[in-house]
XYZ file of N, CA, C and O in Angstrom:
628
model
N 62.873 116.884 79.126
C 62.606 115.798 78.930
C 61.758 115.283 79.891
O 61.854 115.084 81.473
N 60.796 115.313 80.138
C 59.741 115.405 80.892
C 59.569 113.844 81.415
O 59.745 112.779 80.552
N 59.674 113.375 82.551
C 59.581 112.353 83.432
C 60.838 111.342 82.567
O 60.558 109.756 83.473
N 61.949 111.658 82.210
C 63.058 111.065 81.732
C 64.154 111.592 82.834
O 64.004 112.217 83.385
N 65.306 110.763 82.291
C 66.485 111.056 82.829
C 67.173 112.047 82.052
O 67.405 112.206 80.786
N 67.860 113.726 82.745
C 68.565 114.325 81.837
C 69.698 113.682 81.532
O 70.721 112.924 82.423
N 69.885 114.141 80.082
C 71.520 113.629 79.768
C 72.355 114.858 79.876
O 71.940 115.980 79.000
N 73.723 114.367 80.445
C 74.817 115.766 80.247
C 75.302 115.365 79.165
O 75.954 114.668 79.015
N 74.957 116.668 78.162
C 75.657 116.459 76.729
C 77.251 117.355 77.134
O 77.998 117.158 75.727
N 77.766 117.687 78.061
C 78.998 118.269 78.089
C 79.937 117.413 78.341
O 80.844 117.833 78.245
N 79.452 116.178 79.017
C 80.531 115.190 79.562
C 80.957 114.492 78.198
O 80.311 114.355 77.332
N 82.492 114.257 78.607
C 83.078 113.435 77.029
C 84.150 112.535 77.853
O 84.609 112.964 78.505
N 84.343 111.413 77.171
C 85.175 110.469 77.446
C 86.670 111.093 76.852
O 86.653 110.902 75.911
N 87.929 111.233 78.103
C 88.904 111.614 77.469
C 89.843 110.686 76.770
O 89.461 109.349 77.224
N 90.293 111.035 75.701
C 91.322 109.626 75.328
C 92.421 109.523 75.818
O 93.119 110.664 75.759
N 92.714 108.539 76.921
C 94.414 108.174 77.191
C 95.165 108.061 76.256
O 95.141 106.846 75.429
N 96.352 108.890 76.214
C 97.419 108.884 75.525
C 98.505 107.940 75.905
O 98.888 106.788 75.358
N 98.460 108.081 77.597
C 99.626 107.031 78.114
C 99.251 107.207 79.787
O 98.631 107.871 80.233
N 99.598 106.216 80.278
C 99.588 106.031 81.594
C 100.810 105.713 82.216
O 101.697 104.807 81.699
N 101.638 106.705 82.819
C 102.504 106.379 83.795
C 102.744 106.333 85.442
O 101.874 106.728 85.430
N 103.029 105.028 85.617
C 102.491 104.813 87.354
C 103.833 103.702 88.189
O 104.468 103.285 87.465
N 103.812 103.863 89.187
C 104.296 102.834 89.661
C 104.037 102.743 91.215
O 102.892 103.361 91.635
N 105.001 102.413 92.389
C 104.159 102.351 93.565
C 104.960 103.073 94.532
O 104.816 102.722 96.008
N 105.865 103.741 94.421
C 106.514 104.770 95.418
C 106.801 105.982 94.963
O 107.288 106.382 94.114
N 106.322 107.020 95.735
C 106.670 108.264 95.437
C 106.551 109.013 97.172
O 106.505 108.479 97.887
N 106.865 110.115 96.961
C 107.057 110.935 98.584
C 105.842 111.814 98.638
O 105.865 112.153 99.942
N 104.941 110.915 98.270
C 103.161 111.971 98.290
C 102.694 110.965 99.918
O 102.412 109.924 99.990
N 102.999 111.589 100.911
C 102.485 111.286 102.063
C 101.068 111.117 102.419
O 100.159 110.220 102.943
N 100.132 112.161 101.639
C 98.906 112.498 101.597
C 98.239 111.906 100.212
O 98.884 112.696 99.279
N 97.192 111.848 100.004
C 96.135 111.443 98.556
C 96.366 112.797 97.981
O 96.279 113.776 98.682
N 96.549 112.994 96.650
C 96.345 113.898 95.893
C 95.792 114.023 94.400
O 96.210 112.763 94.306
N 95.172 114.794 94.141
C 95.142 114.814 92.708
C 95.689 116.129 92.028
O 95.613 117.014 92.521
N 96.482 115.993 91.017
C 97.065 117.374 90.213
C 96.712 117.354 88.686
O 96.342 116.229 88.007
N 96.665 118.774 88.246
C 96.790 119.199 87.015
C 97.831 119.432 86.515
O 98.324 120.092 87.089
N 98.850 118.772 85.541
C 99.658 119.202 84.977
C 99.849 119.615 83.478
O 99.547 118.626 82.713
N 99.569 120.583 83.555
C 99.963 121.034 81.639
C 100.478 122.533 81.588
O 100.606 122.801 80.438
N 101.492 122.456 82.335
C 102.577 123.209 82.227
C 103.927 122.868 82.589
O 104.246 122.023 83.348
N 104.944 122.791 81.802
C 106.590 122.779 82.308
C 106.454 123.020 83.735
O 107.211 122.302 84.023
N 106.537 124.139 84.010
C 106.612 124.628 85.616
C 105.808 123.385 86.247
O 106.351 123.124 87.322
N 104.515 123.276 86.093
C 103.655 122.486 86.866
C 104.516 120.821 87.047
O 104.309 120.164 87.650
N 104.916 120.545 86.086
C 105.701 119.496 85.572
C 106.792 118.968 86.524
O 106.943 117.995 87.029
N 107.590 120.193 86.340
C 108.741 119.937 87.387
C 108.618 120.077 88.733
O 109.260 119.650 89.280
N 107.595 120.691 89.292
C 107.178 120.900 90.251
C 106.494 119.551 91.002
O 106.776 119.293 92.016
N 105.807 119.182 90.217
C 105.285 117.617 90.613
C 106.343 116.719 90.810
O 106.444 115.895 91.789
N 107.417 116.565 89.904
C 108.356 115.938 89.762
C 109.482 115.847 90.861
O 109.646 114.725 91.956
N 109.783 117.225 91.221
C 110.530 117.545 92.321
C 110.290 116.869 93.500
O 110.700 116.836 94.436
N 108.629 117.630 93.705
C 108.360 117.003 95.088
C 107.486 115.722 95.512
O 107.414 115.491 96.439
N 107.401 115.039 94.186
C 106.609 113.794 94.848
C 107.704 112.569 94.231
O 107.382 111.176 94.315
N 109.034 112.832 94.119
C 109.923 111.392 93.500
C 111.399 111.915 94.310
O 111.766 112.824 94.123
N 111.788 110.525 94.227
C 113.471 110.509 94.664
C 113.308 109.648 93.771
O 112.800 108.520 93.113
N 114.801 109.257 93.620
C 115.451 107.678 92.845
C 115.573 106.874 93.696
O 116.022 105.819 93.057
N 115.295 106.662 94.919
C 115.555 105.540 96.123
C 114.592 104.476 95.222
O 113.246 104.616 95.717
N 114.753 103.104 95.356
C 114.097 102.217 94.964
C 112.983 102.198 94.253
O 111.785 101.885 94.348
N 112.898 103.431 93.251
C 111.722 103.787 92.111
C 111.754 103.180 90.659
O 112.804 103.101 90.204
N 110.825 102.919 90.025
C 110.961 102.697 88.967
C 109.266 103.018 88.692
O 108.430 102.849 89.285
N 108.801 103.037 87.432
C 107.533 103.384 86.698
C 107.262 102.496 85.523
O 108.149 102.087 84.839
N 105.947 102.270 85.506
C 105.557 101.313 84.406
C 105.167 102.322 83.276
O 104.274 103.307 83.627
N 105.530 102.143 82.043
C 104.840 103.184 81.008
C 103.945 102.768 80.418
O 104.377 101.628 79.414
N 102.850 103.071 79.574
C 101.897 102.479 78.906
C 101.252 103.305 77.974
O 100.487 104.127 78.361
N 101.907 103.059 76.651
C 101.106 104.454 75.865
C 100.287 103.711 75.059
O 100.378 102.441 74.608
N 99.154 104.329 74.854
C 98.147 103.824 74.081
C 97.972 104.238 72.576
O 98.290 105.330 72.330
N 97.873 103.586 71.717
C 97.592 103.990 70.247
C 96.248 104.724 69.599
O 95.580 104.183 70.158
N 96.247 105.940 69.445
C 95.070 106.259 69.437
C 94.097 105.900 68.702
O 94.461 105.381 67.520
N 92.715 106.127 69.397
C 91.873 105.424 68.712
C 91.851 103.847 69.159
O 90.544 103.276 68.208
N 92.500 103.000 69.320
C 92.477 101.634 69.872
C 92.935 101.177 71.251
O 93.324 102.456 72.010
N 92.647 100.150 71.561
C 93.171 99.503 72.861
C 94.573 98.893 72.939
O 95.008 98.280 73.851
N 95.143 99.556 71.987
C 96.380 98.704 71.829
C 97.546 99.165 72.967
O 97.516 100.576 72.471
N 98.239 98.595 73.394
C 99.255 98.922 74.264
C 100.350 98.303 74.394
O 100.651 97.328 74.082
N 101.718 99.030 74.405
C 102.776 98.513 74.867
C 103.602 98.898 76.208
O 103.685 100.384 76.473
N 103.579 98.087 76.935
C 104.300 98.563 78.673
C 105.833 98.348 78.331
O 106.223 97.602 77.523
N 106.523 99.387 79.087
C 107.726 99.473 79.110
C 108.060 99.729 80.635
O 107.079 100.471 81.406
N 109.256 99.777 80.764
C 109.634 100.269 82.561
C 110.986 101.313 82.344
O 111.605 101.012 81.527
N 110.774 102.365 82.818
C 111.663 103.507 82.797
C 112.318 103.280 84.867
O 111.565 103.405 85.784
N 112.973 104.043 84.532
C 113.959 104.529 85.982
C 113.239 105.688 86.510
O 113.080 106.372 85.567
N 112.711 105.903 87.857
C 112.298 107.717 88.051
C 113.322 108.372 87.881
O 112.499 109.701 87.810
N 114.469 108.241 87.688
C 115.446 109.412 87.515
C 115.371 109.714 86.179
O 115.995 110.834 86.079
N 114.491 109.134 85.437
C 114.171 109.633 83.900
C 112.741 109.374 83.218
O 112.542 108.865 82.596
N 112.010 110.438 83.890
C 110.893 109.986 83.734
C 110.616 110.569 82.607
O 111.461 111.513 81.683
N 109.255 110.288 81.710
C 108.776 110.459 80.227
C 108.881 111.679 80.349
O 108.101 112.541 81.060
N 108.682 112.254 79.085
C 108.886 113.851 78.565
C 107.186 113.965 78.696
O 106.287 113.104 78.235
N 106.874 115.134 78.979
C 105.317 115.354 78.634
C 105.318 116.347 77.584
O 105.837 117.535 77.348
N 104.414 115.897 76.876
C 104.223 116.800 75.594
C 102.866 117.523 75.833
O 101.632 117.460 75.566
N 103.494 119.132 76.261
C 102.307 119.608 76.749
C 101.534 120.433 75.456
O 100.593 120.939 75.508
N 101.931 120.314 74.076
C 101.549 121.005 73.308
C 99.920 119.926 73.048
O 98.945 120.478 72.525
N 100.028 118.896 73.178
C 98.947 117.633 72.504
C 98.654 117.007 73.993
O 97.351 116.671 73.668
N 99.130 117.443 75.058
C 98.538 116.383 75.754
C 98.515 117.482 77.185
O 99.161 118.150 77.729
N 97.737 116.687 78.504
C 97.372 117.373 79.871
C 97.726 116.018 80.547
O 97.216 114.887 80.345
N 98.539 116.214 81.448
C 98.652 115.402 82.743
C 97.803 115.284 83.822
O 97.702 116.181 84.275
N 97.149 114.030 84.443
C 96.316 114.305 85.604
C 97.157 113.229 86.343
O 97.232 112.077 86.183
N 97.814 113.983 87.704
C 98.496 112.822 88.489
C 97.163 112.492 89.870
O 96.756 113.000 90.279
N 97.429 111.108 89.936
C 96.760 110.602 90.959
C 97.909 110.188 91.930
O 98.493 109.153 91.373
N 97.529 110.437 93.595
C 98.365 109.687 94.287
C 97.729 109.158 95.561
O 96.712 110.054 96.067
N 97.767 108.137 96.208
C 97.277 107.638 97.150
C 97.569 107.739 98.466
O 96.898 108.017 99.177
N 99.054 108.497 98.632
C 99.381 108.751 99.897
C 99.888 107.818 100.669
O 99.936 106.637 99.549
N 100.378 107.531 101.640
C 101.125 106.541 102.467
C 100.399 105.386 102.615
O 99.562 105.986 102.875
N 100.658 104.294 102.071
C 100.170 103.226 102.751
C 100.867 101.975 103.115
O 101.915 102.254 103.513
N 100.146 100.930 104.125
C 100.767 99.970 104.510
C 101.677 99.591 103.779
O 101.696 99.317 102.565
N 102.615 98.448 104.257
C 103.659 97.568 103.167
C 102.735 96.695 102.235
O 101.813 96.421 102.695
N 103.197 96.628 101.415
C 102.764 95.669 100.205
C 103.282 95.969 98.736
O 103.958 97.083 98.629
N 102.301 95.866 97.955
C 102.449 96.125 96.416
C 101.576 96.374 95.901
O 101.084 96.194 94.626
N 100.685 97.575 96.397
C 99.206 98.086 95.638
C 99.595 98.978 94.551
O 100.780 98.993 94.497
N 98.543 98.886 93.620
C 98.994 99.242 92.301
C 97.405 100.485 91.981
O 96.581 99.983 92.788
N 97.493 101.326 91.338
C 96.462 102.246 90.768
C 96.133 101.707 89.216
O 96.855 101.371 88.454
N 94.548 101.677 89.733
C 93.956 100.921 88.427
C 92.986 102.139 87.649
O 92.239 102.385 88.170
N 93.528 102.465 86.466
C 92.693 103.622 86.135
C 91.331 103.340 85.236
O 91.542 102.170 84.191
N 90.570 103.240 85.680
C 89.014 102.729 84.897
C 88.450 104.156 83.516
O 88.309 103.594 82.819
N 88.202 105.119 83.871
C 88.157 105.857 83.271
C 88.457 107.620 83.750
O 88.635 107.889 84.650
N 88.147 108.353 82.154
C 88.305 109.977 82.614
C 87.635 110.489 82.105
O 87.256 110.258 80.474
N 86.640 111.305 82.573
C 85.768 112.206 82.092
C 85.699 113.404 81.884
O 86.142 113.937 82.948
N 85.778 114.042 80.937
C 85.862 115.650 80.964
C 84.682 115.917 81.028
O 83.902 115.935 80.236
N 84.230 117.179 81.932
C 82.913 117.758 82.256
C 83.178 119.435 81.900
O 83.449 119.790 83.077
N 83.203 120.133 81.123
C 83.420 121.299 81.194
C 85.089 121.523 81.674
O 85.634 121.129 80.728
N 85.291 122.307 82.588
C 86.460 122.538 83.287
C 86.825 121.247 84.128
O 87.910 121.884 84.631
N 86.143 120.402 84.560
C 86.520 119.361 85.326
C 86.780 117.997 85.110
O 86.295 117.584 83.860
N 87.740 117.495 85.235
C 88.189 116.223 84.969
C 87.877 115.309 85.993
O 88.146 115.061 87.194
N 87.027 114.217 85.784
C 86.485 113.250 86.789
C 87.495 112.020 86.490
O 87.173 111.264 85.609
N 88.098 111.589 87.188
C 88.942 110.023 86.927
C 88.360 109.017 88.486
O 88.188 109.717 89.122
N 88.180 108.362 87.658
C 87.612 106.847 88.110
C 88.772 105.783 88.412
O 89.409 105.311 87.256
N 89.278 105.562 89.447
C 90.290 104.553 89.489
C 90.118 103.752 91.197
O 89.484 104.323 91.415
N 90.842 102.922 91.151
C 90.785 101.719 92.185
C 92.116 101.388 92.574
O 93.211 101.852 91.527
N 92.516 101.255 93.834
C 93.495 100.832 94.461
C 93.715 99.481 94.298
O 92.918 98.998 95.115
N 95.015 98.573 93.938
C 94.575 96.995 93.936
C 94.932 96.630 95.441
O 95.250 97.143 95.909
N 94.320 95.658 95.746
C 94.718 94.849 96.921
C 95.882 94.269 96.866
O 96.662 94.365 95.711
N 96.713 94.140 97.593
C 98.367 93.616 97.978
C 97.962 92.458 96.775
O 97.554 91.613 97.673
N 99.285 91.849 96.071
C 99.055 90.541 95.520
C 100.177 89.839 96.364
O 101.291 90.296 96.627
N 99.672 88.591 96.955
C 100.617 87.476 97.609
C 101.818 87.733 96.489
O 103.324 87.385 97.291
N 102.024 87.074 95.522
C 103.209 86.925 94.948
C 104.146 88.419 94.492
O 105.285 88.227 94.120
N 103.324 89.853 94.737
C 103.999 90.692 94.388
C 105.108 90.969 95.507
O 104.937 90.630 96.403
N 106.355 91.778 95.238
C 107.142 92.331 96.057
C 107.088 93.356 96.591
O 106.417 94.260 96.462
N 107.070 93.040 98.180
C 106.903 94.113 98.983
C 107.421 95.083 98.967
O 108.575 95.245 98.716
N 106.649 96.240 99.284
C 107.136 97.789 99.154
C 106.870 97.965 100.652
O 105.798 98.302 101.023
N 108.059 98.607 101.277
C 107.652 99.171 102.650
C 107.307 100.596 102.665
O 107.702 101.642 101.638
N 105.908 100.848 103.219
C 105.104 101.828 103.486
C 104.910 102.648 101.586
O 105.436 103.639 101.421
N 104.510 101.434 100.744
C 104.318 102.154 99.382
C 102.978 103.437 99.370
O 102.509 103.472 100.098
N 103.520 104.351 98.336
C 103.110 105.235 98.060
C 102.549 105.526 96.446
O 102.934 106.204 95.545
N 101.317 104.434 95.758
C 101.288 104.417 94.532
C 100.813 105.516 93.816
O 100.221 106.767 94.327
N 101.495 105.728 92.383
C 100.636 106.926 91.951
C 100.395 106.732 90.356
O 101.210 105.204 89.690
N 99.793 107.586 89.821
C 99.498 107.291 88.459
C 99.537 108.655 87.608
O 99.154 109.683 88.066
N 99.922 108.646 86.455
C 100.231 109.846 85.404
C 99.036 109.938 84.527
O 99.706 108.570 83.697
N 97.764 110.155 84.087
C 97.109 109.882 82.875
C 97.588 110.770 81.985
O 97.337 112.217 82.278
N 98.043 110.663 80.966
C 98.499 111.360 79.583
C 96.764 111.512 78.996
O 96.956 110.595 78.348
N 96.152 112.819 78.627
C 94.971 112.580 78.081
C 95.450 113.594 76.884
O 96.201 114.312 76.909
N 94.774 113.321 75.676
C 94.740 114.473 74.764
C 94.188 115.847 74.807
O 93.111 116.118 76.201
N 94.953 116.860 74.807
C 94.429 118.126 75.449
C 93.116 118.957 75.051
O 92.514 118.647 73.489
N 92.189 119.126 75.832
C 90.938 119.294 75.658
C 90.758 120.444 74.836
O 91.639 121.668 75.142
N 89.652 120.865 74.357
C 89.379 122.394 74.001
C 89.101 123.154 74.916
O 89.900 124.562 74.880
N 88.766 122.796 75.936
C 88.809 123.742 77.132
C 89.592 123.591 78.494
O 90.106 122.136 78.464
N 90.383 124.341 78.798
C 91.534 124.121 80.145
C 90.392 123.538 81.152
O 89.590 123.574 81.287
N 91.137 122.772 81.697
C 90.854 121.858 83.232
C 91.736 122.314 84.013
O 92.621 122.940 84.417
N 90.313 122.890 84.847
C 90.625 123.577 86.515
C 90.804 122.832 87.204
O 90.643 123.279 88.499
N 89.727 121.649 87.165
C 89.332 121.206 88.365
C 89.780 119.587 88.115
O 89.402 119.245 86.744
N 90.193 118.914 89.281
C 90.127 117.228 89.170
C 89.583 116.790 90.258
O 89.755 117.195 91.358
N 88.965 115.670 90.677
C 88.275 114.767 91.366
C 87.872 113.707 90.999
O 88.085 113.462 89.621
N 87.777 112.738 92.108
C 87.528 111.415 91.750
C 86.325 111.279 91.778
O 85.658 111.656 92.611
N 85.848 110.409 90.796
C 84.616 110.415 90.930
C 84.502 109.028 89.795
O 84.990 108.570 88.654
N 83.538 108.005 90.378
C 83.323 106.914 89.825
C 81.765 106.513 90.039
O 81.047 106.853 90.703
N 81.575 105.933 88.254
C 79.808 106.000 88.829
C 79.329 104.952 88.603
O 80.009 103.933 88.622
C-alpha cells in the first residue's frame, strides 16, 4: 500500500463469552495468565485465591450481542471453565492501596498467537466499600481461537 497505512489482517477482535472479576486475590504483583487446560485453571485458582472476604462478579454475554446478566458467586465456588469452547485470560493488578478498585475490560484482540488485552483499573469510588490492600483481578473467557494463544500482553490503542 504505497503512501498509506498497512492494515494487519491477522488481528481479530475476540468474542467475550464471560468476565469473572473481583477485588481481592493473592496476587502481590501484576500478572497476565493464559488458562487453556484444567491443570492451568487449578494452578491459577490455588495460587491466586483464598476464601477470605472474597466474592466475584460473573458477567456472561449472550453470543453475538451486548446482552449480559450479572451475578455474584463466592470465591470458594468459582465458575467452571469450559475448556472445550473457551480460553480464559487472567488479568491481575497486584497489590494496591486501600480502596475498591475494579478492572474494566475494554477489548481483547487476537493477533496470531498473541492475545492483546486492553483494560483500565478504575479509581476508588467514595461510595464503594473500602478493601484493605485490594488486588483486583479479572478472568476474560473468550471463544477458543483457531490457533492456540501462546502470549498475552496489555495493549491499548
